[in-house]
Amino acid sequence: MSTKFPDWNNLAGFGEKVLDQALGHVGTLAGRMLEGNVRLGVTGLRRAGKTVFVTSLIDNLIRGGRLPFMDVVAGNRFLAARLRSSPDRSAPRFAYEKYLANLTAAPPHWPAATSGVAQLRMALRYVPGSSMRRSIQPISTLNVDVIDYPGEWLMDLPMLNQSFADWSALTLELLEHEPRRQIGARWLHWLSTIAPDKRADETATKEGASLYTDYLHACRRSQANLSLVQPGRFLEPGELAGSPVLTFCPLPLPEATARPGSLWEVMSERFDDYKHNVVRKFFVEHFSRLDRQIVLVDVLGMLNAGPAALHDMRMALTACLEAFRHGRGGWLSKLTGGQIDKVLFAATKADHIAASQHGNLKNLLDMLVSEARNAIRFEGATVDTMALAAVKCTETVTTEHQGRKLACIQGTPLGRQKPTVLFPGSIPDGPDLFPEDVAQPYRFMDFEPPAGVGRDGRGLPNIRLDQALNFLLGDRLV
Amino acid sequence: MSDRDRQGAPRQAPGWQPSNWQAPLELEPVRPGPGANEATPQTEPTGDDAGKFANLSLSHWNWTVPGFIGGVLALILVALAFDASDLLSRAFASSYAFGAAVAGLVALVVIAALKLAVDEVISVRRLRRIDALRDEANQLLAADGHGAAGAFATTVSRFYRDRTDIAPTIETLNASINDAHNDREIITLIDRQVLAPIDQSAYNSVLRASRDTAIATALSPSAALDVVIVLWRNLKLVREVATLYGAKPGRFGSWRLMRRMLGNLAVAGVAEGLSHVAVDALGGSIAAAISTKLGQGMVNGLLTARVGVATMVLCRPVAFTAENRPGLRRIRTELLNVPKEVL
């Protein structure tokens, strides 16, 4: 007898059936409500490896063959991961397939620099670890939202708390020191020819903005590999290319109060416009509801570029991390928009040095981010540091050189075809990174992705990606 | 052409780098040595730990106790030998066939005793190897270095090579380890991938044994029977757990395991005495007798569990960490169900 037409002689049985079904529905509904969501913020300055990190993260979760340090995988509770369409339709989908194809092509190559925002949702299916949760829901799902964006845009976040005057003063102060003074010489010259409290002239405004943009590009290209370059959209305009909102530049504070229509006033208005309509919009849409954050830092690239770059990166990181709200998210803050309760600082490209150096790399990162880390810890979030590589391009080998055993790496340096063995140099374990009398103590090389990478179907080879994921997501996969 | 040659060796700043600083350089890709964590075929360490302790306490080595015991054992052996030869000659004197039969029996006893002794020696050696493995793992964890644990992983997989049930996990382990893992990570991987499943089944054995003991001693009518049950079940449990970890214990296991168990038995006797006192105090009603019996059973169950967990700790090639140390919590909840099962 179907449940649609109840057997009037057996009402009790019918009631039981209906109740069973209802309970079943409630169970599935509860299950759907119990479906967890995590927004993972992949933060990193330019060239820190965000896109490759996200690609490797997705690939490894989908294939699941190289994650022995994830508790859920080690406990045989991980079922599978799938890509899902993101509930937020405003941003394009992260082109995971394209980037993976880049990495696994013959010959393989790195994905091009990111020029716009993209996001992706992954659903992770797993068996809950506790028997109580298993009885409610035998299989749980965790949705992980990941977003990828140009690292340049991150540098806009500190501007949110600054007025045009503050920002101008800070930027001009930076320009008083080398190497920026030399790089920005042409723009500084233009600055000396104008008076900010005079009436604005659109050609002059445009010239100033374009010279300033040139300066920013030169900073990015420079040997010193500077990180603190604002505003980020001047470098990677995304959909704003050619927009008038991008025509402003910092100005020295005029002595008298600026009259309406003066250059200062015009630039100040555009700055506020940029702040409110571009930066705040991006921040609110993508960053304000993050639960977990990983900050990727290219420590080796900074060591290559020298002390100025390292100092610059440190300032840039401290400045943009201030914008995030960290702290243990209570129920109230979860309702009103989450707070980040776990932050991982990761030194990327750890495969560019021998594995025995990873400890020193981690210590160095600890030292570099100590200020930001303490501030985040003070707010109540958990912080950890790690040396990792999203795609492992080298093998650590030991070789004999002049009677000494050296831990070397074997891989194909960028731009070459044949693999080679090289000693990449070592990272000091003390705080003195740059000696006075050694011109360029570090020359860490970049490597090509190894040929045939990921062909074994276990996911892209990586270094400590599993430990990073376990730190970031492990407690949501219990 | 190496980078070093091209750019000239950088001058070394005094007091800056570690003394053995080496500038970045490129080497000929001829034949690199084995990877840092690649399993290197390593020869079995010759000799045993005896050498390590040889010069430790010889100067004031007390010979009296071993001399006494050894002497008594030797005397007993000599006496037995005399007796046996006497017996044989008398048997052969009465009849050739009878003599042959007695000779066969004597040979059987001697061979069996030898076999037992060899088994014991092997079991002690395996336990020693487990101890050595645990020491090595502790040293590696303390040093927190890189490149040495690959060989340790090889040793562990060789230790378990004739175990078909562990072979798949060993395979997973070998696939998971790569050259970037440091020693701590490799030991964690061994811990989680190879030993955690063994822990699971060992813990289940302990759970079963402790329930068995609890129920059986709760139902048994006499104290003597309690002791026999506890002794037999504990012995079986120790053997089960040790076999799971690959210790292959002999008839008596190691002295350390035995000592734990003797302590356990002593407490079992105490529990018996206490329960009598309790019944007397309660006026010997049936309800009181039943409840004390049940309480006794649970005490014995808990003690068995402790023996089992102690065996797990002793037989594990990598020491338990604070996170995965087996607790008695689950066993306790399991034991609380025993009264319902018995009544």
Short mmCIF file of C-alpha atoms in Angstrom, two decimals, chain A residues 185-440:
data_model
loop_
_atom_site.label_atom_id
_atom_site.label_comp_id
_atom_site.label_asym_id
_atom_site.label_seq_id
_atom_site.Cartn_x
_atom_site.Cartn_y
_atom_site.Cartn_z
CA ALA A 185 62.93 60.74 -10.37
CA ARG A 186 60.79 61.69 -13.37
CA TRP A 187 57.57 61.88 -11.40
CA LEU A 188 59.29 63.80 -8.60
CA HIS A 189 60.46 66.26 -11.21
CA TRP A 190 56.88 66.68 -12.45
CA LEU A 191 55.81 67.20 -8.84
CA SER A 192 58.25 70.07 -8.47
CA THR A 193 56.73 71.82 -11.50
CA ILE A 194 53.15 71.93 -10.21
CA ALA A 195 51.41 73.66 -7.33
CA PRO A 196 48.70 71.55 -5.67
CA ASP A 197 46.64 74.52 -4.58
CA LYS A 198 46.41 75.97 -8.08
CA ARG A 199 43.49 75.33 -10.35
CA ALA A 200 43.40 71.78 -11.76
CA ASP A 201 44.27 71.27 -15.38
CA GLU A 202 43.10 67.94 -16.79
CA THR A 203 46.19 67.41 -18.99
CA ALA A 204 48.48 68.03 -16.00
CA THR A 205 46.42 65.64 -13.88
CA LYS A 206 46.65 62.97 -16.54
CA GLU A 207 50.38 63.51 -16.95
CA GLY A 208 50.94 63.23 -13.21
CA ALA A 209 48.91 60.04 -12.97
CA SER A 210 50.62 58.47 -15.94
CA LEU A 211 54.10 59.37 -14.63
CA TYR A 212 53.12 57.96 -11.25
CA THR A 213 51.87 54.77 -12.91
CA ASP A 214 55.18 54.51 -14.75
CA TYR A 215 56.96 54.85 -11.43
CA LEU A 216 54.88 52.05 -9.93
CA HIS A 217 55.63 49.81 -12.91
CA ALA A 218 59.31 50.60 -12.54
CA CYS A 219 59.16 49.73 -8.84
CA ARG A 220 57.65 46.38 -9.70
CA ARG A 221 60.22 45.66 -12.40
CA SER A 222 63.17 46.98 -10.41
CA GLN A 223 66.04 44.90 -9.14
CA ALA A 224 64.85 45.64 -5.61
CA ASN A 225 61.52 43.91 -6.34
CA LEU A 226 59.53 46.39 -4.25
CA SER A 227 56.26 45.23 -2.72
CA LEU A 228 54.76 48.39 -1.26
CA VAL A 229 53.31 49.80 -4.47
CA GLN A 230 49.98 51.58 -4.19
CA PRO A 231 47.38 51.84 -5.63
CA GLY A 232 47.33 48.28 -6.94
CA ARG A 233 44.82 48.97 -9.72
CA PHE A 234 47.31 51.28 -11.42
CA LEU A 235 49.36 48.16 -12.11
CA GLU A 236 46.60 45.61 -12.65
CA PRO A 237 43.52 47.66 -13.55
CA GLY A 238 41.36 44.61 -14.21
CA GLU A 239 38.03 45.84 -15.56
CA LEU A 240 38.95 49.45 -14.75
CA ALA A 241 41.55 49.89 -17.54
CA GLY A 242 41.44 53.48 -18.80
CA SER A 243 38.86 54.55 -16.26
CA PRO A 244 39.08 58.17 -14.98
CA VAL A 245 39.00 56.86 -11.43
CA LEU A 246 42.61 55.81 -11.95
CA THR A 247 43.89 59.33 -12.70
CA PHE A 248 45.30 60.62 -9.47
CA CYS A 249 48.60 60.57 -7.62
CA PRO A 250 49.90 61.60 -4.20
CA LEU A 251 50.59 65.31 -3.71
CA PRO A 252 52.47 67.32 -1.11
CA LEU A 253 50.09 68.99 1.31
CA PRO A 254 49.40 72.57 0.19
CA GLU A 255 50.21 75.28 2.72
CA ALA A 256 46.88 77.05 2.49
CA THR A 257 43.56 75.23 2.55
CA ALA A 258 42.90 74.01 -0.94
CA ARG A 259 40.17 75.82 -2.79
CA PRO A 260 37.44 73.90 -4.60
CA GLY A 261 38.66 73.03 -8.07
CA SER A 262 42.30 72.99 -7.14
CA LEU A 263 44.55 70.10 -8.15
CA TRP A 264 44.64 68.88 -4.55
CA GLU A 265 40.85 68.88 -4.36
CA VAL A 266 40.45 67.02 -7.64
CA MET A 267 42.99 64.38 -6.76
CA SER A 268 41.60 64.03 -3.28
CA GLU A 269 38.12 63.45 -4.66
CA ARG A 270 39.37 60.83 -7.08
CA PHE A 271 41.29 59.14 -4.27
CA ASP A 272 38.13 58.93 -2.17
CA ASP A 273 36.21 57.70 -5.18
CA TYR A 274 38.81 55.00 -5.75
CA LYS A 275 38.77 54.08 -2.08
CA HIS A 276 35.02 53.78 -1.81
CA ASN A 277 34.00 52.43 -5.17
CA VAL A 278 36.93 50.20 -5.98
CA VAL A 279 38.79 49.15 -2.87
CA ARG A 280 35.94 48.95 -0.42
CA LYS A 281 33.77 47.14 -2.94
CA PHE A 282 36.42 44.50 -3.56
CA PHE A 283 37.17 44.16 0.13
CA VAL A 284 33.54 43.81 1.17
CA GLU A 285 32.70 41.40 -1.62
CA HIS A 286 35.58 39.02 -1.17
CA PHE A 287 37.52 39.56 2.00
CA SER A 288 35.27 40.64 4.79
CA ARG A 289 33.75 37.22 5.40
CA LEU A 290 36.88 35.12 5.44
CA ASP A 291 37.18 32.33 8.00
CA ARG A 292 40.71 31.18 7.36
CA GLN A 293 43.65 32.88 5.82
CA ILE A 294 46.93 31.77 4.35
CA VAL A 295 49.54 34.44 3.71
CA LEU A 296 52.02 33.36 1.06
CA VAL A 297 55.40 35.04 1.26
CA ASP A 298 58.13 34.66 -1.32
CA VAL A 299 60.98 34.91 1.16
CA LEU A 300 63.57 33.55 -1.26
CA GLY A 301 62.72 36.11 -3.94
CA MET A 302 63.09 38.86 -1.35
CA LEU A 303 66.46 37.52 -0.22
CA ASN A 304 67.58 37.54 -3.85
CA ALA A 305 66.46 41.14 -4.24
CA GLY A 306 68.30 42.39 -1.18
CA PRO A 307 67.69 44.19 2.11
CA ALA A 308 65.53 46.97 0.63
CA ALA A 309 63.09 44.47 -0.83
CA LEU A 310 62.93 42.52 2.41
CA HIS A 311 62.23 45.64 4.43
CA ASP A 312 59.63 46.75 1.93
CA MET A 313 57.88 43.40 2.02
CA ARG A 314 57.80 43.46 5.78
CA MET A 315 56.14 46.88 5.77
CA ALA A 316 53.70 45.85 3.07
CA LEU A 317 52.66 42.70 4.92
CA THR A 318 52.19 44.45 8.23
CA ALA A 319 50.18 47.19 6.55
CA CYS A 320 47.76 44.95 4.71
CA LEU A 321 47.28 42.44 7.50
CA GLU A 322 46.06 45.25 9.71
CA ALA A 323 43.03 45.48 7.46
CA PHE A 324 41.85 41.97 8.29
CA ARG A 325 39.87 41.38 11.39
CA HIS A 326 41.34 38.44 13.18
CA GLY A 327 40.13 36.78 16.29
CA ARG A 328 38.18 33.85 17.55
CA GLY A 329 34.84 34.12 15.84
CA GLY A 330 32.05 33.90 18.38
CA TRP A 331 28.47 33.19 17.35
CA LEU A 332 27.63 36.85 17.02
CA SER A 333 30.50 37.63 14.72
CA LYS A 334 29.59 34.52 12.70
CA LEU A 335 26.11 35.94 12.10
CA THR A 336 27.35 39.36 11.18
CA GLY A 337 30.20 38.18 9.00
CA GLY A 338 32.95 35.86 10.13
CA GLN A 339 36.22 36.60 11.69
CA ILE A 340 39.42 34.91 10.76
CA ASP A 341 40.37 32.50 13.50
CA LYS A 342 43.34 30.79 11.88
CA VAL A 343 46.16 32.37 9.94
CA LEU A 344 49.02 30.52 8.32
CA PHE A 345 52.12 32.30 7.11
CA ALA A 346 53.82 30.21 4.47
CA ALA A 347 57.20 30.72 2.85
CA THR A 348 56.50 29.53 -0.67
CA LYS A 349 58.84 27.98 -3.23
CA ALA A 350 60.58 25.96 -0.54
CA ASP A 351 61.65 23.53 -3.25
CA HIS A 352 64.18 26.10 -4.46
CA ILE A 353 66.42 25.18 -1.56
CA ALA A 354 67.59 21.84 -0.21
CA ALA A 355 65.16 20.23 2.20
CA SER A 356 67.65 20.43 5.04
CA GLN A 357 67.32 24.23 4.83
CA HIS A 358 63.57 24.28 5.34
CA GLY A 359 63.98 24.69 9.09
CA ASN A 360 66.06 27.83 8.60
CA LEU A 361 63.59 29.15 6.04
CA LYS A 362 60.77 28.73 8.53
CA ASN A 363 62.78 30.45 11.24
CA LEU A 364 63.52 33.33 8.90
CA LEU A 365 59.83 33.67 8.05
CA ASP A 366 59.04 33.59 11.77
CA MET A 367 61.38 36.50 12.22
CA LEU A 368 59.99 38.46 9.27
CA VAL A 369 56.36 38.20 10.28
CA SER A 370 56.87 38.35 14.02
CA GLU A 371 55.11 41.71 14.39
CA ALA A 372 52.08 40.79 12.33
CA ARG A 373 51.94 37.40 14.00
CA ASN A 374 51.97 38.80 17.51
CA ALA A 375 49.23 41.27 16.62
CA ILE A 376 47.05 38.48 15.22
CA ARG A 377 47.74 36.23 18.22
CA PHE A 378 46.78 39.09 20.50
CA GLU A 379 43.39 39.24 18.77
CA GLY A 380 42.89 35.59 19.61
CA ALA A 381 43.47 33.84 16.32
CA THR A 382 45.78 30.85 15.96
CA VAL A 383 48.88 31.50 13.89
CA ASP A 384 51.45 29.14 12.44
CA THR A 385 54.32 29.39 10.01
CA MET A 386 55.51 26.85 7.48
CA ALA A 387 57.88 26.43 4.56
CA LEU A 388 56.00 24.91 1.65
CA ALA A 389 55.96 24.44 -2.09
CA ALA A 390 52.68 24.14 -3.93
CA VAL A 391 54.35 22.34 -6.83
CA LYS A 392 57.57 20.56 -6.01
CA CYS A 393 59.99 21.06 -8.88
CA THR A 394 63.22 19.70 -7.45
CA GLU A 395 64.62 16.72 -5.65
CA THR A 396 67.04 17.08 -2.78
CA VAL A 397 70.20 15.08 -3.44
CA THR A 398 73.51 14.89 -1.64
CA THR A 399 76.72 15.39 -3.59
CA GLU A 400 80.38 15.42 -2.78
CA HIS A 401 82.09 18.75 -3.45
CA GLN A 402 85.73 19.36 -2.53
CA GLY A 403 85.56 16.64 0.05
CA ARG A 404 82.42 18.00 1.69
CA LYS A 405 78.94 16.62 1.51
CA LEU A 406 76.51 19.19 0.15
CA ALA A 407 72.73 18.98 0.17
CA CYS A 408 71.92 20.02 -3.40
CA ILE A 409 68.80 20.16 -5.49
CA GLN A 410 68.15 18.62 -8.85
CA GLY A 411 65.75 20.29 -11.24
CA THR A 412 65.40 22.25 -14.45
CA PRO A 413 66.17 25.96 -13.90
CA LEU A 414 63.78 28.40 -15.52
CA GLY A 415 64.50 28.84 -19.22
CA ARG A 416 66.55 25.69 -19.64
CA GLN A 417 65.69 22.29 -21.04
CA LYS A 418 67.95 19.91 -19.17
CA PRO A 419 67.81 19.19 -15.44
CA THR A 420 70.90 20.07 -13.48
CA VAL A 421 72.24 19.65 -9.98
CA LEU A 422 73.04 22.79 -8.09
CA PHE A 423 73.85 23.98 -4.65
CA PRO A 424 71.41 26.84 -4.21
CA GLY A 425 73.15 28.44 -1.23
CA SER A 426 72.13 28.32 2.37
CA ILE A 427 69.97 30.44 4.60
CA PRO A 428 71.69 31.71 7.73
CA ASP A 429 70.11 30.68 10.99
CA GLY A 430 70.85 34.01 12.63
CA PRO A 431 69.32 37.47 12.22
CA ASP A 432 72.19 38.89 10.15
CA LEU A 433 70.95 38.23 6.66
CA PHE A 434 72.97 40.63 4.56
CA PRO A 435 76.68 40.99 5.30
CA GLU A 436 78.30 44.33 4.57
CA ASP A 437 80.96 43.15 2.19
CA VAL A 438 79.26 40.44 0.12
CA ALA A 439 77.65 42.05 -2.90
CA GLN A 440 74.89 39.57 -3.63
#
